[in-house]
Coordinates of C-alpha atoms and ligand atoms in Angstrom, one line a residue:
M1 CA 29.4 -11.4 4.7
A2 CA 25.6 -11.7 4.5
L3 CA 25.2 -13.1 8.1
M4 CA 27.1 -11.8 11.0
T5 CA 27.6 -13.9 14.2
G6 CA 26.5 -12.4 17.5
S7 CA 30.0 -11.6 18.5
Q8 CA 30.8 -9.9 15.2
Y9 CA 27.7 -7.8 15.7
V10 CA 28.8 -6.7 19.2
E11 CA 32.2 -5.9 17.9
S12 CA 30.8 -3.9 15.0
I13 CA 28.7 -1.8 17.4
R14 CA 31.7 -1.3 19.7
E15 CA 33.5 0.2 16.7
R16 CA 30.9 2.9 16.2
T17 CA 31.9 6.1 17.8
M18 CA 28.5 7.2 18.8
E19 CA 27.8 10.0 21.3
V20 CA 25.7 8.6 24.1
Y21 CA 24.7 10.4 27.4
M22 CA 23.2 9.0 30.6
F23 CA 22.9 10.4 34.1
G24 CA 24.5 13.6 33.0
K25 CA 27.6 12.0 31.7
K26 CA 29.0 10.9 28.3
I27 CA 29.2 7.1 28.2
Q28 CA 32.6 6.1 26.9
Y29 CA 31.8 2.5 26.2
P30 CA 28.1 2.0 25.8
T31 CA 28.5 -1.7 24.8
E32 CA 30.1 -2.4 28.2
H33 CA 27.8 -0.4 30.4
P34 CA 25.9 -2.6 32.8
I35 CA 22.6 -0.7 32.3
L36 CA 23.0 -0.7 28.5
R37 CA 24.6 -4.1 27.9
P38 CA 21.4 -6.2 28.4
S39 CA 19.8 -4.3 25.5
L40 CA 22.7 -5.1 23.3
N41 CA 22.3 -8.7 24.3
S42 CA 18.7 -8.7 23.1
V43 CA 19.7 -7.5 19.6
K44 CA 22.6 -9.9 19.6
M45 CA 20.0 -12.7 19.9
T46 CA 18.7 -11.8 16.4
Y47 CA 22.2 -12.7 15.1
D48 CA 22.7 -15.7 17.4
L49 CA 19.5 -17.4 16.4
A50 CA 20.1 -16.8 12.7
Q51 CA 23.2 -19.1 13.1
L52 CA 21.2 -22.1 14.4
P53 CA 19.9 -24.6 11.9
E54 CA 16.7 -25.2 13.8
Y55 CA 15.7 -21.5 13.4
Q56 CA 17.1 -20.9 9.9
D57 CA 13.7 -21.0 8.2
L58 CA 12.3 -18.3 10.6
M59 CA 15.4 -16.2 11.1
T60 CA 16.8 -16.1 7.6
V61 CA 15.7 -16.0 4.0
I62 CA 17.4 -16.1 0.6
S63 CA 17.7 -12.6 -0.7
P64 CA 15.8 -12.2 -4.0
E65 CA 18.2 -9.4 -4.9
T66 CA 21.5 -11.1 -4.3
G67 CA 20.9 -14.9 -3.8
E68 CA 22.7 -14.7 -0.5
R69 CA 21.2 -16.0 2.8
I70 CA 20.3 -12.9 4.8
N71 CA 18.8 -12.2 8.2
R72 CA 15.0 -11.8 7.9
F73 CA 15.4 -8.4 9.7
T74 CA 16.9 -7.0 6.5
H75 CA 14.3 -8.6 4.1
I76 CA 11.6 -7.1 2.0
H77 CA 8.4 -9.2 2.4
R78 CA 7.5 -10.9 -0.9
S79 CA 4.5 -12.9 0.2
T80 CA 2.0 -13.4 3.0
E81 CA 4.2 -16.3 4.0
D82 CA 7.0 -13.9 4.6
L83 CA 4.7 -11.7 6.7
I84 CA 3.6 -14.7 8.8
K85 CA 7.1 -15.8 9.4
K86 CA 8.1 -12.4 10.5
V87 CA 5.5 -12.5 13.3
K88 CA 6.6 -16.0 14.3
M89 CA 10.2 -14.9 14.4
Q90 CA 9.3 -12.0 16.7
R91 CA 7.4 -14.3 19.0
L92 CA 10.4 -16.6 19.2
L93 CA 12.7 -13.6 20.0
G94 CA 10.3 -12.4 22.7
Q95 CA 10.4 -15.8 24.3
K96 CA 14.2 -15.9 24.2
T97 CA 14.8 -12.4 25.6
G98 CA 11.7 -11.5 27.6
S99 CA 12.4 -8.0 26.3
C100 CA 12.2 -5.7 23.3
F101 CA 14.9 -6.9 20.9
Q102 CA 14.7 -3.6 19.0
R103 CA 15.6 -4.7 15.5
C104 CA 12.1 -4.7 14.1
V105 CA 11.8 -1.0 13.7
G106 CA 14.4 -1.1 10.9
M107 CA 12.7 -4.0 9.2
D108 CA 9.4 -2.2 9.3
A109 CA 11.0 1.0 8.0
F110 CA 12.6 -0.9 5.2
N111 CA 9.3 -2.2 4.0
A112 CA 7.4 1.1 4.4
V113 CA 10.1 3.2 2.6
Y114 CA 10.5 0.6 -0.1
S115 CA 6.9 0.8 -1.3
T116 CA 6.5 4.5 -0.7
T117 CA 9.6 5.6 -2.6
Y118 CA 8.5 3.4 -5.5
E119 CA 5.2 5.1 -5.8
L120 CA 6.7 8.5 -5.2
D121 CA 9.2 8.1 -8.1
Q122 CA 6.4 7.0 -10.4
Q123 CA 4.6 10.3 -9.7
Y124 CA 7.6 12.7 -9.6
H125 CA 10.3 10.9 -11.6
T126 CA 12.6 11.3 -8.6
H127 CA 15.3 8.7 -7.7
Y128 CA 14.4 7.9 -4.1
F129 CA 13.6 4.2 -4.8
E130 CA 17.1 3.8 -6.4
N131 CA 18.7 5.5 -3.4
F132 CA 16.8 3.3 -1.0
I133 CA 17.7 0.1 -2.9
K134 CA 21.4 1.0 -2.7
F135 CA 21.2 1.6 1.0
M136 CA 19.1 -1.5 1.6
L137 CA 21.6 -3.7 -0.3
H138 CA 24.4 -2.2 1.8
C139 CA 22.5 -3.2 5.0
K140 CA 21.6 -6.7 3.7
H141 CA 25.1 -7.5 2.7
L142 CA 26.7 -6.3 6.0
D143 CA 23.8 -7.7 8.1
L144 CA 23.3 -4.3 9.8
T145 CA 20.9 -3.3 12.5
V146 CA 18.8 -0.3 11.5
D147 CA 16.8 1.9 13.8
G148 CA 13.5 3.1 12.2
A149 CA 13.0 6.6 13.6
M150 CA 9.6 8.2 13.3
T151 CA 8.4 9.9 16.4
D152 CA 9.2 13.6 16.7
P153 CA 9.0 15.5 20.1
K154 CA 5.8 17.1 18.6
G155 CA 5.5 20.1 21.0
N156 CA 1.9 21.4 21.0
R157 CA 0.0 18.4 19.7
S158 CA -2.8 20.7 18.3
L159 CA -0.4 22.4 15.9
P160 CA 1.1 21.1 12.7
P161 CA 4.9 21.0 12.4
H162 CA 5.3 24.5 10.7
A163 CA 3.1 26.2 13.3
Q164 CA 5.1 25.2 16.4
A165 CA 6.5 28.0 18.6
D166 CA 9.9 26.2 18.2
P167 CA 10.3 25.2 14.6
D168 CA 12.7 22.3 15.6
L169 CA 10.1 20.3 17.4
Y170 CA 9.6 18.3 14.3
L171 CA 12.8 17.2 12.5
R172 CA 13.3 19.4 9.4
V173 CA 15.5 20.5 6.6
V174 CA 17.3 23.7 7.5
E175 CA 19.4 24.0 4.4
R176 CA 19.3 22.6 0.9
R177 CA 22.7 22.3 -0.9
D178 CA 23.7 20.9 -4.3
D179 CA 25.2 17.8 -2.7
G180 CA 22.5 17.2 0.0
I181 CA 20.6 18.6 3.0
I182 CA 21.3 19.8 6.5
V183 CA 18.7 18.5 9.1
R184 CA 17.9 19.6 12.6
G185 CA 15.5 18.3 15.2
A186 CA 15.1 15.1 17.3
K187 CA 13.5 11.8 17.4
A188 CA 12.0 10.6 20.7
H189 CA 11.6 7.2 22.3
Q190 CA 14.1 5.6 19.9
T191 CA 14.1 1.9 20.6
G192 CA 17.5 0.4 20.2
A193 CA 19.1 3.4 18.5
I194 CA 22.3 2.9 20.5
N195 CA 22.5 -0.7 19.3
S196 CA 22.0 0.1 15.6
H197 CA 24.5 0.8 12.9
E198 CA 22.2 3.1 10.9
L199 CA 19.1 5.2 11.4
I200 CA 16.3 5.5 8.9
I201 CA 14.4 8.8 9.6
M202 CA 10.8 9.1 8.5
P203 CA 8.2 11.9 9.1
T204 CA 5.9 11.4 12.0
C205 CA 2.5 12.4 10.6
S206 CA 0.6 13.4 7.4
M207 CA 1.6 16.9 6.2
G208 CA 0.2 19.8 4.3
P209 CA 2.1 22.0 1.7
E210 CA 3.3 24.4 4.4
D211 CA 5.2 21.5 6.1
K212 CA 7.5 21.0 3.1
D213 CA 10.7 21.2 5.1
Y214 CA 9.4 18.6 7.6
A215 CA 8.5 16.0 4.9
V216 CA 11.9 14.3 4.9
S217 CA 13.2 10.8 5.0
F218 CA 16.8 9.6 4.8
A219 CA 19.4 7.1 6.2
V220 CA 22.3 8.1 8.3
P221 CA 25.0 6.2 10.3
V222 CA 24.4 6.4 14.1
D223 CA 27.8 8.1 14.6
A224 CA 27.4 10.8 11.9
K225 CA 28.7 14.3 12.9
G226 CA 26.0 16.2 14.9
I227 CA 24.0 13.2 16.2
F228 CA 23.9 12.4 19.9
M229 CA 21.7 10.3 22.1
V230 CA 20.3 10.6 25.6
I231 CA 19.2 7.4 27.3
G232 CA 15.8 7.2 28.8
R233 CA 15.4 6.1 32.4
Q234 CA 13.5 2.9 33.2
S235 CA 11.9 1.9 36.5
C236 CA 14.5 0.0 38.6
D237 CA 17.3 0.6 36.1
T238 CA 20.1 1.2 38.6
R239 CA 19.6 -2.3 40.0
K240 CA 21.8 -3.3 37.1
L241 CA 24.6 -1.3 38.7
E242 CA 24.4 -3.2 41.9
N243 CA 25.9 -6.5 40.7
C244 CA 22.9 -8.4 42.0
P245 CA 21.5 -10.6 39.2
M246 CA 18.8 -12.1 41.3
D247 CA 17.3 -8.6 42.0
V248 CA 17.4 -7.7 38.3
G249 CA 15.0 -10.5 37.5
N250 CA 15.9 -10.9 33.8
V251 CA 19.6 -11.6 34.2
Q252 CA 20.8 -11.1 30.7
F253 CA 18.3 -9.1 28.5
G254 CA 16.6 -5.8 28.3
G255 CA 15.5 -3.0 26.0
V256 CA 16.5 0.6 25.7
E257 CA 15.2 3.9 24.4
A258 CA 16.9 7.2 23.6
L259 CA 16.2 10.7 22.6
V260 CA 18.2 11.1 19.4
V261 CA 19.2 14.7 18.6
F262 CA 20.2 15.9 15.2
D263 CA 22.2 19.0 15.6
D264 CA 22.6 20.2 12.0
V265 CA 23.5 16.9 10.4
F266 CA 24.5 16.7 6.7
I267 CA 22.8 14.1 4.6
P268 CA 24.2 13.4 1.1
N269 CA 21.7 13.3 -1.8
E270 CA 22.1 9.5 -2.4
R271 CA 20.8 8.8 1.2
I272 CA 17.6 10.8 0.8
F273 CA 14.2 9.0 0.4
L274 CA 11.8 11.9 0.7
N275 CA 12.5 15.6 0.5
G276 CA 9.5 18.0 0.4
E277 CA 6.9 15.8 -1.3
T278 CA 4.4 16.3 1.5
E279 CA 1.6 14.2 0.2
F280 CA 3.7 11.0 0.5
A281 CA 4.5 11.6 4.2
G282 CA 1.2 10.2 5.2
M283 CA 1.7 7.0 3.1
M284 CA 5.1 6.4 4.7
V285 CA 3.7 6.9 8.2
E286 CA 0.6 4.7 7.6
R287 CA 2.7 1.9 6.2
F288 CA 5.4 2.0 8.8
A289 CA 2.9 2.1 11.6
G290 CA 0.9 -0.7 10.1
Y291 CA 3.9 -3.0 9.9
H292 CA 4.9 -2.1 13.5
R293 CA 1.4 -2.7 14.7
Q294 CA 1.6 -6.2 13.1
S295 CA 5.0 -6.7 14.8
Y296 CA 3.5 -6.4 18.3
G297 CA 1.3 -9.4 17.5
G298 CA 4.6 -11.3 17.6
C299 CA 7.0 -9.7 20.1
K300 CA 4.6 -9.0 22.9
V301 CA 3.1 -12.5 22.6
G302 CA 6.6 -14.0 23.0
V303 CA 7.1 -11.9 26.2
G304 CA 3.6 -12.9 27.2
D305 CA 4.7 -16.6 26.9
V306 CA 7.5 -15.9 29.4
L307 CA 5.1 -14.1 31.8
I308 CA 2.6 -16.9 31.7
G309 CA 5.4 -19.4 32.3
A310 CA 6.7 -17.4 35.2
A311 CA 3.2 -17.1 36.8
A312 CA 2.7 -20.9 36.4
L313 CA 6.0 -21.5 38.1
A314 CA 5.1 -19.1 40.9
A315 CA 1.9 -21.1 41.4
D316 CA 3.9 -24.3 41.5
Y317 CA 6.4 -22.9 44.0
N318 CA 3.5 -21.6 46.2
G319 CA 1.9 -25.1 46.1
V320 CA -1.3 -23.7 44.5
S321 CA -1.1 -25.0 40.9
K322 CA -4.0 -27.4 41.4
A323 CA -6.4 -24.7 42.6
S324 CA -9.1 -24.3 40.1
H325 CA -9.0 -20.5 40.1
I326 CA -5.3 -20.5 39.4
K327 CA -5.8 -22.9 36.5
D328 CA -8.5 -20.7 35.2
K329 CA -6.3 -17.6 35.5
L330 CA -3.6 -19.2 33.5
I331 CA -6.2 -20.3 30.9
E332 CA -7.4 -16.7 30.7
M333 CA -3.8 -15.4 30.3
T334 CA -3.2 -17.9 27.5
H335 CA -6.5 -17.0 25.8
L336 CA -5.6 -13.3 25.8
N337 CA -2.1 -13.9 24.6
E338 CA -3.1 -16.2 21.8
T339 CA -5.8 -13.7 20.7
L340 CA -3.0 -11.2 20.2
F341 CA -1.0 -13.7 18.2
S342 CA -4.1 -14.5 16.1
C343 CA -4.4 -10.8 15.2
G344 CA -0.7 -10.7 14.2
I345 CA -1.2 -13.8 12.0
A346 CA -4.5 -12.6 10.6
C347 CA -3.2 -9.2 9.4
S348 CA -0.3 -11.1 7.8
A349 CA -2.3 -13.8 6.1
E350 CA -4.6 -11.1 4.6
G351 CA -1.7 -9.0 3.3
C352 CA -1.5 -8.0 -0.3
P353 CA 1.2 -6.7 -2.7
T354 CA 1.9 -3.0 -3.1
K355 CA 2.7 -1.4 -6.5
S356 CA 6.4 -2.1 -5.8
G357 CA 5.7 -5.8 -5.3
N358 CA 6.5 -6.1 -1.6
Y359 CA 3.7 -7.2 0.7
L360 CA 1.8 -5.0 3.0
I361 CA -0.3 -6.3 5.9
D362 CA -4.0 -5.8 6.0
L363 CA -4.2 -2.4 7.6
L364 CA -7.5 -2.8 9.3
L365 CA -6.5 -6.0 11.0
A366 CA -3.0 -4.7 11.9
N367 CA -4.7 -1.7 13.7
V368 CA -7.1 -4.1 15.5
C369 CA -4.1 -6.1 16.5
K370 CA -2.4 -3.1 18.1
Q371 CA -5.6 -1.8 19.7
N372 CA -5.8 -5.2 21.5
I373 CA -2.2 -4.9 22.4
T374 CA -3.0 -1.6 24.2
R375 CA -5.3 -3.6 26.5
Y376 CA -4.5 -7.3 27.0
P377 CA -1.0 -7.2 28.3
Y378 CA -2.3 -5.1 31.2
E379 CA -4.9 -7.8 32.0
I380 CA -2.3 -10.5 31.6
V381 CA -0.1 -8.6 34.1
R382 CA -3.0 -8.2 36.5
L383 CA -3.6 -11.9 36.5
A384 CA 0.2 -12.6 36.9
E385 CA 0.3 -10.3 39.9
D386 CA -2.8 -12.1 41.4
I387 CA -1.1 -15.5 41.0
A388 CA 2.3 -14.3 42.2
G389 CA 1.2 -12.9 45.5
G390 CA 2.5 -9.9 47.5
L391 CA 6.0 -11.3 47.9
M392 CA 6.7 -10.2 44.3
V393 CA 7.1 -6.7 45.7
T394 CA 8.2 -7.3 49.3
A395 CA 10.9 -9.9 48.9
P396 CA 14.3 -8.8 50.5
S397 CA 17.3 -8.2 48.3
E398 CA 19.9 -10.7 47.0
A399 CA 22.4 -9.2 49.5
D400 CA 20.2 -10.1 52.4
F401 CA 19.6 -13.6 51.0
K402 CA 23.3 -14.1 50.7
D403 CA 24.1 -12.6 54.1
S404 CA 25.5 -15.1 56.5
K405 CA 23.4 -14.0 59.4
I406 CA 20.0 -13.0 57.7
G407 CA 20.2 -15.4 54.8
P408 CA 19.2 -18.6 56.6
Y409 CA 16.1 -16.8 58.0
I410 CA 15.1 -15.8 54.5
E411 CA 15.7 -19.3 53.3
K412 CA 13.5 -20.7 56.1
Y413 CA 10.6 -18.2 56.1
L414 CA 10.2 -17.4 52.4
K415 CA 10.1 -21.0 51.4
G416 CA 7.1 -22.2 49.5
V417 CA 6.8 -26.0 48.8
A418 CA 9.4 -27.9 50.6
D419 CA 11.4 -29.4 47.7
I420 CA 11.9 -26.1 45.8
P421 CA 14.8 -24.0 46.9
T422 CA 13.8 -20.5 48.2
E423 CA 16.2 -19.0 45.7
N424 CA 14.2 -20.4 42.8
R425 CA 11.0 -18.9 44.2
L426 CA 12.7 -15.5 44.7
R427 CA 14.2 -15.6 41.2
I428 CA 10.8 -16.2 39.5
L429 CA 9.1 -13.5 41.6
R430 CA 11.9 -11.1 40.5
L431 CA 11.4 -12.0 36.9
L432 CA 7.7 -11.3 37.3
E433 CA 8.5 -8.0 39.0
N434 CA 10.8 -7.1 36.1
L435 CA 8.1 -7.8 33.6
C436 CA 5.2 -6.2 35.5
L437 CA 6.8 -3.2 37.2
G438 CA 10.5 -3.1 36.3
T439 CA 12.7 -2.3 33.3
A440 CA 10.9 -4.8 31.1
A441 CA 7.5 -3.2 31.8
V442 CA 8.6 -0.3 29.6
G443 CA 8.4 -2.7 26.7
Y444 CA 5.6 -5.0 27.8
L445 CA 3.2 -2.3 29.1
T446 CA 3.8 1.3 28.3
E447 CA 5.2 0.5 24.9
S448 CA 2.2 -1.7 24.3
M449 CA 0.1 1.4 24.9
H450 CA 2.0 4.0 23.0
G451 CA 4.6 2.3 20.8
A452 CA 3.6 2.2 17.1
G453 CA 1.1 4.9 17.9
S454 CA -1.2 5.5 20.9
P455 CA -4.6 3.8 21.0
Q456 CA -6.4 6.8 19.4
A457 CA -4.2 6.6 16.3
Q458 CA -5.4 3.0 15.8
R459 CA -9.0 4.0 16.3
I460 CA -8.7 6.7 13.5
M461 CA -7.3 4.0 11.2
I462 CA -10.0 1.6 12.1
A463 CA -12.6 4.2 11.4
R464 CA -11.0 4.9 8.0
Q465 CA -10.9 1.3 7.0
S466 CA -14.2 0.1 8.4
D467 CA -16.2 0.7 5.3
L468 CA -19.5 1.5 7.0
S469 CA -21.3 2.3 3.9
S470 CA -21.0 -1.3 2.6
K471 CA -22.1 -2.6 6.0
K472 CA -25.2 -0.3 5.8
D473 CA -26.0 -1.7 2.3
L474 CA -25.9 -5.2 3.8
A475 CA -28.4 -4.2 6.4
K476 CA -30.6 -2.4 4.0
N477 CA -30.6 -5.4 1.7
L478 CA -31.8 -7.7 4.5
A479 CA -34.4 -5.2 5.7
G480 CA -35.8 -4.7 2.3
I481 CA -34.8 -1.1 1.9
D482 CA -34.0 0.2 -1.6
Ligands
SF4_501 FE1 10.4 -5.3 18.0 FE2 8.5 -5.4 19.7 FE3 10.7 -4.0 20.3 FE4 9.0 -3.0 18.5 S1 8.5 -3.4 20.6 S2 11.2 -3.2 18.3 S3 8.3 -4.9 17.5 S4 10.5 -6.2 20.0
FE502 FE1 8.1 -0.5 19.6

């Protein structure tokens, strides 16, 4: 079974006995919970679209290892064409869900761990690459969703892992046994962990020799003994409990993040991909971050498409779509959004093979892509709010709209152009509210800022890759300086 259907995927997650907490309670059935279900629907879309002939070329690929048709989310990129298709697939999914669809972190972890373990084994004659290939084939064959978990809680940011007051603030090996390791710690902001079958853990930063116990990478099922997850709150999340789809804005889809705690979890040897080789921690981080910075040039652009469409509809419903300043704002939003897409495509087109043979994006361009992502969605949202008008945040609730006494007044006084039902106008404004201020703003705004590394992390990488000395030579040459 190399391709699961959407409903098989939902069933397979339902079968996992993961330990999930929210609002101080253990959630018995996370897949059925109204706050969590929209995020499962978003991942399900990565399975649903893979079943459709019109998306087969973007969503699936023939596995070079097995000859089976597999979901692109479990693929190792073999060409720049693969890298480009990845970005286009992410844009498509952003358009279909208007949310974070979560599955990319596993794909990005796959590709980073693949090439890093290959180079690690060459140096140390270890067997991490072999371990990883075995795990990867298992995931490809069963079409699993994998969470790529990198970010540690990090405590005092000015101190390295081993110097923290609490040694568990970076995930670490607490015991080495003949058959494996015991790990303790946590991974924060874990996108889609509750909708995944497996977790790939990676270190969060470059490390020195004293951080040996922290330089660890492995794979573990989400429901392994000792793992539990605490769901992060999102702005307006409890609207999903009120049974009022209009007020939710995006009626079906959402994203989710969790704090994943590892309370002394056993990892068998054959699932370990890095264990104390500190000098390879940086390579794994850099490559994973690079891939995920590329990813944003797809997914955020797809969500941007939805936002631009919603703003254009709000203008139509308000009767202002012919106003020149509105047209100009929509042009500006499109220009910003397509600039982000251009960055995602450019870093893919300029990719090159690693020693292992898989393709890595151009790291300078991927970091430029993400740096722009930390800015443009905010400007796109500003323009969307400008076009939408104040009703986006002052509109009464669905319950009022449906009330027999008050409803007709809302229908009458909140109408825009005469031939558009007030309900349509309110629905589009709620979708805009969801994307600009509500649950989806987690993915579209703050995640654009901090996901895949905060802006300063990209600036460090841009500085490293900028090759100033060759630029100085160019200038010297033209200025006639020896
Ligand atoms: Fe995928 Fe984007 Fe969500 Fe990251 S933020 S998991 S790239 S949809
Ligand atoms: Fe992300």
